[in-house]
C-alpha positions as a Markdown table, in Angstrom:
| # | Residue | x | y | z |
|---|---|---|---|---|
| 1 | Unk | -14.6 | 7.1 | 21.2 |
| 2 | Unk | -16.4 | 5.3 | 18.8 |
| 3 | Unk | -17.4 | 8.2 | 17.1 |
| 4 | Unk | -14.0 | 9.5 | 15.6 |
| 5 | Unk | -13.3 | 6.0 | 14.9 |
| 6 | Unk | -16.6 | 5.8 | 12.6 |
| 7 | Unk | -16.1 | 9.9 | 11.2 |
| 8 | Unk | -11.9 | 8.9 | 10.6 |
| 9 | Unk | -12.9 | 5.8 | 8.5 |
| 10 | Unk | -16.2 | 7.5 | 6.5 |
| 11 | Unk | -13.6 | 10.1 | 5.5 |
| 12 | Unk | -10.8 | 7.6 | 4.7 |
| 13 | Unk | -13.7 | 5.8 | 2.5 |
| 14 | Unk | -13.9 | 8.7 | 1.0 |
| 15 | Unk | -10.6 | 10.1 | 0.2 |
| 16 | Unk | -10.0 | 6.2 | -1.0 |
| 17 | Unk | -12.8 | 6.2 | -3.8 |
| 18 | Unk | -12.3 | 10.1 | -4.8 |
| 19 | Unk | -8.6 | 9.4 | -5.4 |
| 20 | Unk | -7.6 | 5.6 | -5.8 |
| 21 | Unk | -8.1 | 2.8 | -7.5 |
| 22 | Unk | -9.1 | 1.0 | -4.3 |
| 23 | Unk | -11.2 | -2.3 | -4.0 |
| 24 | Unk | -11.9 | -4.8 | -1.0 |
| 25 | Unk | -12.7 | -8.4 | -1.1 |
| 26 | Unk | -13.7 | -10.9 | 0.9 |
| 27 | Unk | -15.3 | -8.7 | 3.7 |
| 28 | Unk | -18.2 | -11.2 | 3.9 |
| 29 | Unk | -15.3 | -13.6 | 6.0 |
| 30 | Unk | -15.1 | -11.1 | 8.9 |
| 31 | Unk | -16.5 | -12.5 | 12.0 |
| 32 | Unk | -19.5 | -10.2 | 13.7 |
| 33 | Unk | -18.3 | -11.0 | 17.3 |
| 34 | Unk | -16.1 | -13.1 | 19.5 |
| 35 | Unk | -12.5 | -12.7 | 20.0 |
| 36 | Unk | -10.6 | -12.0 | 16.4 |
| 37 | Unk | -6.9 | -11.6 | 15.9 |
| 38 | Unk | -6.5 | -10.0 | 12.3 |
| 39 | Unk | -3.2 | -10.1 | 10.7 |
| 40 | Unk | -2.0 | -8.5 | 8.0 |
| 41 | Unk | 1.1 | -7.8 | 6.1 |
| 42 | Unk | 2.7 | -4.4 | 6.6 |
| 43 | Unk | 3.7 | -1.8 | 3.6 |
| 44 | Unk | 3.0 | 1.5 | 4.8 |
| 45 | Unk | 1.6 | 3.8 | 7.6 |
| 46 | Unk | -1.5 | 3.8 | 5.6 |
| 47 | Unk | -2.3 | 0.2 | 6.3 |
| 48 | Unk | -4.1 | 1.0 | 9.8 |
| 49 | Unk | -6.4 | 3.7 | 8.4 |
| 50 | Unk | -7.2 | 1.3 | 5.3 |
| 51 | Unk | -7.8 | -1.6 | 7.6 |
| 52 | Unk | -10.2 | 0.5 | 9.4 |
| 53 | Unk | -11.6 | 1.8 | 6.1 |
| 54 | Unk | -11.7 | -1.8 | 4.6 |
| 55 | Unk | -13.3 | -3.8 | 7.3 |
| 56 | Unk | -17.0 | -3.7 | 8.5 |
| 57 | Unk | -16.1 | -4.4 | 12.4 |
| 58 | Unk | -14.6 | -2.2 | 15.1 |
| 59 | Unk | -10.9 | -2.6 | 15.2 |
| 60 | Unk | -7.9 | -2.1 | 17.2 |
| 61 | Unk | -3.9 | -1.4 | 16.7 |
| 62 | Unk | -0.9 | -2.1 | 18.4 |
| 63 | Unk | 1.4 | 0.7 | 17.2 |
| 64 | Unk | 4.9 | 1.5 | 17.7 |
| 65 | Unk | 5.3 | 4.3 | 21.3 |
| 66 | Unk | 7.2 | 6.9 | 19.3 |
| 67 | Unk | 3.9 | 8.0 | 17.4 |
| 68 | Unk | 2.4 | 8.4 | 21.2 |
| 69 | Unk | 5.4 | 11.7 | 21.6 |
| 70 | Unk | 3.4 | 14.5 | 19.3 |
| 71 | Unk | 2.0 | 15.8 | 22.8 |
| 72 | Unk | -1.8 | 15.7 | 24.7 |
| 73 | Unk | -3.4 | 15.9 | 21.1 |
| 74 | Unk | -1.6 | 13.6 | 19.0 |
| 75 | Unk | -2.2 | 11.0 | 21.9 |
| 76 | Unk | -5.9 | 11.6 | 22.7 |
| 77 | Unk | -6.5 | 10.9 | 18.8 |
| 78 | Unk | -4.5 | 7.5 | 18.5 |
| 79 | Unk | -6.2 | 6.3 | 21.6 |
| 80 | Unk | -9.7 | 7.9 | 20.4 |
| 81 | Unk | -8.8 | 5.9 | 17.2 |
| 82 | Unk | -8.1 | 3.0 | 18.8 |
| 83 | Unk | -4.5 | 2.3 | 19.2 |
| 84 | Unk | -2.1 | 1.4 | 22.1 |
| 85 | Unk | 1.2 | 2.0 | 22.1 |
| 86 | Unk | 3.9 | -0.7 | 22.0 |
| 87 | Unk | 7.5 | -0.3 | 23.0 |
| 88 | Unk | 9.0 | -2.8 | 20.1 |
| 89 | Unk | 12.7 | -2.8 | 21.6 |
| 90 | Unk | 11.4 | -5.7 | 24.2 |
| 91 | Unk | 8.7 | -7.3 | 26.3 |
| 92 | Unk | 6.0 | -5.0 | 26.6 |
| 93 | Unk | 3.8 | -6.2 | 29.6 |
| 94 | Unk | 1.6 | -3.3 | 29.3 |
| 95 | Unk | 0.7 | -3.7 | 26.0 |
| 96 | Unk | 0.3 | -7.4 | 26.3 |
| 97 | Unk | -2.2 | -7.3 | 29.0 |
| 98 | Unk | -4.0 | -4.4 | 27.3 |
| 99 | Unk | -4.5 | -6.7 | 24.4 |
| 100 | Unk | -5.4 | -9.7 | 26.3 |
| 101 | Unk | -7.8 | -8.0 | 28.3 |
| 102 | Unk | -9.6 | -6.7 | 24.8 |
| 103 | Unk | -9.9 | -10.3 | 23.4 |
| 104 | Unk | -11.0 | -11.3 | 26.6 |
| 105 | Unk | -13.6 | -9.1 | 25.8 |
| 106 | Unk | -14.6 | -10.0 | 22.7 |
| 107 | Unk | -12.3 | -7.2 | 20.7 |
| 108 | Unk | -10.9 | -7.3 | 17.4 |
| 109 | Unk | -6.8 | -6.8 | 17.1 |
| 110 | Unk | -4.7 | -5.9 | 14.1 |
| 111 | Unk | -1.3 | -7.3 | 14.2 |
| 112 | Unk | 1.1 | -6.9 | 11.9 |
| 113 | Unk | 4.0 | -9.7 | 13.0 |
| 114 | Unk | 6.3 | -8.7 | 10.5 |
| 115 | Unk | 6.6 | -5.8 | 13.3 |
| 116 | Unk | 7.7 | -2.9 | 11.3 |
| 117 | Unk | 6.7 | -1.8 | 7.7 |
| 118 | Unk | 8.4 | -3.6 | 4.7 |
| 119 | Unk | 11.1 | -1.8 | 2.7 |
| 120 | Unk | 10.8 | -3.7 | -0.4 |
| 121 | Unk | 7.0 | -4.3 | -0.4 |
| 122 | Unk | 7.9 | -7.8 | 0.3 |
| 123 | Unk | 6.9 | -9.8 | 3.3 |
| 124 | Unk | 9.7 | -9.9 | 5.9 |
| 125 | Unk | 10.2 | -13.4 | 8.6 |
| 126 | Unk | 7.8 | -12.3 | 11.1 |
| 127 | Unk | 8.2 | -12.2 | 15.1 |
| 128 | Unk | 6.4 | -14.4 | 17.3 |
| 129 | Unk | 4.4 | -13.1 | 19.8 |
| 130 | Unk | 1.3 | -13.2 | 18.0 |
| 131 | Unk | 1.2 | -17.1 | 18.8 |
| 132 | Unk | 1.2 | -16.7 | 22.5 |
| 133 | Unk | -1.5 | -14.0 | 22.2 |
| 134 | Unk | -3.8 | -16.4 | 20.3 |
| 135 | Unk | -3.2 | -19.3 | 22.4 |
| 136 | Unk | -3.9 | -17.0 | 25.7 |
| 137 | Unk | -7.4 | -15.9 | 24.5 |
| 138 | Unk | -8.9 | -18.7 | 21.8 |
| 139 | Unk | -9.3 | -15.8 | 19.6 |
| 140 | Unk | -10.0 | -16.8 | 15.9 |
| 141 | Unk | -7.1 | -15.5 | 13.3 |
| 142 | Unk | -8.2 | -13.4 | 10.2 |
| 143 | Unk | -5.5 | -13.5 | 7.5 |
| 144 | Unk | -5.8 | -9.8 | 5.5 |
| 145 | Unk | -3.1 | -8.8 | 2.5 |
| 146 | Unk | -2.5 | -5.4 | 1.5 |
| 147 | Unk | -1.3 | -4.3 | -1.4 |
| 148 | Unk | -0.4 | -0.9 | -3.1 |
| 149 | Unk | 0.1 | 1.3 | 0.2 |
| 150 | Unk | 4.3 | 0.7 | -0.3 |
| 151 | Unk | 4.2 | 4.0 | -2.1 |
| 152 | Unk | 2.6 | 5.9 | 0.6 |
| 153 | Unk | 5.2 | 7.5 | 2.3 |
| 154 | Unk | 3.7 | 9.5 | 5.5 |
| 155 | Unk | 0.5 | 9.5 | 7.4 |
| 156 | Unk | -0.4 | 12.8 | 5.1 |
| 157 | Unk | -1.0 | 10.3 | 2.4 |
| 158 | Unk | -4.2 | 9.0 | 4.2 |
| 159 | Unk | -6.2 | 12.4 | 3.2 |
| 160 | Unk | -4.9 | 11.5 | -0.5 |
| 161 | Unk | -4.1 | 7.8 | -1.6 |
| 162 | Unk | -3.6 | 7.1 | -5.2 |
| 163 | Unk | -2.7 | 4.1 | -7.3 |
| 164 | Unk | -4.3 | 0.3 | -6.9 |
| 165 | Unk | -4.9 | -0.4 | -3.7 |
| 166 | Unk | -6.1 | -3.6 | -2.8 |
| 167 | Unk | -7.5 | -5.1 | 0.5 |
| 168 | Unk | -8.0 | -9.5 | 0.3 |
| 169 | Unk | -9.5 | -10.8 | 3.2 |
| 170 | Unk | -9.2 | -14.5 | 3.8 |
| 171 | Unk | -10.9 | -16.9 | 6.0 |
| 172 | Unk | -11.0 | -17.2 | 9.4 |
| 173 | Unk | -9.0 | -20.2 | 11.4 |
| 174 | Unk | -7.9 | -21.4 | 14.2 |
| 175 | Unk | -4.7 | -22.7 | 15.8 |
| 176 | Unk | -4.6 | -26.1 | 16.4 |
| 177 | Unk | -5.1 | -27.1 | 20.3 |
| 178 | Unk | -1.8 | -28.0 | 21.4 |
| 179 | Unk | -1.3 | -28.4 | 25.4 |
| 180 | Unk | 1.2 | -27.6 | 27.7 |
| 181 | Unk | 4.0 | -25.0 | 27.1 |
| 182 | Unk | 5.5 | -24.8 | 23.3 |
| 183 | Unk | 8.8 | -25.3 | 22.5 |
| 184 | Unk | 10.6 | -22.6 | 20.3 |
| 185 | Unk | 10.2 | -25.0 | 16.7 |
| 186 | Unk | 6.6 | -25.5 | 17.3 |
| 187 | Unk | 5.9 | -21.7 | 17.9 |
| 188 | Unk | 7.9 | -21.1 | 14.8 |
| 189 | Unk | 6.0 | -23.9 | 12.8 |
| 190 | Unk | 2.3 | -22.3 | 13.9 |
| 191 | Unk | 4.1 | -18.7 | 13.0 |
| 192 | Unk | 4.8 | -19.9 | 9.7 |
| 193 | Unk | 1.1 | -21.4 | 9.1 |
| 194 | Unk | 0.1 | -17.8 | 10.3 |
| 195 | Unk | 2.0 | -16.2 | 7.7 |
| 196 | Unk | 1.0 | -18.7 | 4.8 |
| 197 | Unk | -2.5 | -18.2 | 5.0 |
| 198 | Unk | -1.6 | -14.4 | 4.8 |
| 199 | Unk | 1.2 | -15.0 | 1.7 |
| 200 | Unk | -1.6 | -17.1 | 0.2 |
| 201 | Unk | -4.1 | -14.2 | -0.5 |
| 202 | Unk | -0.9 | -11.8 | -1.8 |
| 203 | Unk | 0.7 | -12.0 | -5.5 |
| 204 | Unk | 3.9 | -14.0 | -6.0 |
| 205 | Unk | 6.1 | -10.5 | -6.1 |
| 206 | Unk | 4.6 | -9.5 | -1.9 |
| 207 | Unk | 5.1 | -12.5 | -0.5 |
| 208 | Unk | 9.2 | -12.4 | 0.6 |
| 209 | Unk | 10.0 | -14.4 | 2.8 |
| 210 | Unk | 7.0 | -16.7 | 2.7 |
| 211 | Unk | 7.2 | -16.9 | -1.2 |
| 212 | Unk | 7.6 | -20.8 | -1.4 |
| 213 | Unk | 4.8 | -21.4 | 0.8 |
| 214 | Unk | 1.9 | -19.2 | 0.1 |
| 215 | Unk | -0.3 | -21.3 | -2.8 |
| 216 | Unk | -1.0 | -19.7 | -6.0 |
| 217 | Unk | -3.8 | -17.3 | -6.2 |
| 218 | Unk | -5.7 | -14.9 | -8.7 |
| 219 | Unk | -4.8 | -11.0 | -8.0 |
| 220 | Unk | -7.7 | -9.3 | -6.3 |
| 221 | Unk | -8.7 | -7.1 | -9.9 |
């Protein structure tokens, strides 16, 4: 339902400018259509809701299938929102062909590959499946780095953020055309380029393990 998506993000807008320090660049790199495959580091359960906030295109979430278990309401609002659920213990067919079929279709899907939020604010080796999922649909990648959600504890905290927050979108790519089947050190090579161009757009002290490969760049003030 598009419109709780659009009332949820007006009031996150909100909440964002009346009571943090919150600033977004880069939103001119977001793609208007076609296929799009944003990925993002992962601090907080704030990061969905300020990705939603932050961007100017409709977007959707893979999230973890124990938020799905708060009953009928709980559920019809993720799913109103926008988000599937994902069962991150193994291969989730469902969830695969659910996001297939929405960059089939032209959709927009955040993925955070890290695949669980960061303890230390720092970026964490990420997990793979985000490779195949591009390959399989030609969708473009959008790198996004968060910053400043790691002291935002629960969901509660979406109604009030504080602090600096700050959203840096990069720019769009594409994987390189590779054919036939990939073998496990050239999915982890095209993983790490991923993650790069995401470490790239985050300060030295977020970027973990990626920290010798993202390039030096100025803090989003």
């Amino acid at each position: 339902m598009d419109w709780l998506y659009a009332t949820c993000n007006v009031t996150q807008r909100f909440t964002l400018r009346a009571f943090a320090d919150w600033k977004v660049t880069g939103r001119e790199n977001v793609p208007s259509m076609g296929p799009l495959v944003v990925v993002a580091n992962h601090l907080s359960n704030l990061d969905p809701p300020l990705l939603g906030a932050s961007l100017p295109r409709r977007i959707r979430f893979l999230a973890k299938d124990t938020l799905f278990v708060g009953g009928p309401l709980v559920r019809w609002f993720l799913g109103s929102y926008g988000a599937f659920p994902l069962n991150r213990d193994g291969a989730d067919v469902r969830a695969y062909r659910w996001a297939l079929n929405l960059l089939n279709n032209d959709g927009a899907l955040v993925v955070f590959p890290e695949g669980t939020r960061s303890k230390n604010g720092q970026m964490q080796k990420a997990k793979p499946g985000v490779v195949g999922l591009v390959r399989s649909t030609k969708a473009s990648i959008l790198p996004v780095a968060i910053t400043g959600t790691e002291r935002m504890g629960t969901w509660m905290r979406a109604v009030n953020p504080t602090g600096r927050i700050r959203v840096r979108i990069g720019e769009v790519f594409s994987l390189p055309d590779i054919e036939g089947r990939l073998s496990k050190e050239v999915t982890e090579s095209l993983n790490t380029m991923i993650m790069q161009r995401v470490a790239e757009l985050l300060p030295e002290e977020y970027r973990g393990e990626y920290r010798d490969l993202g390039r030096s760049v100025r803090s989003a003030d």
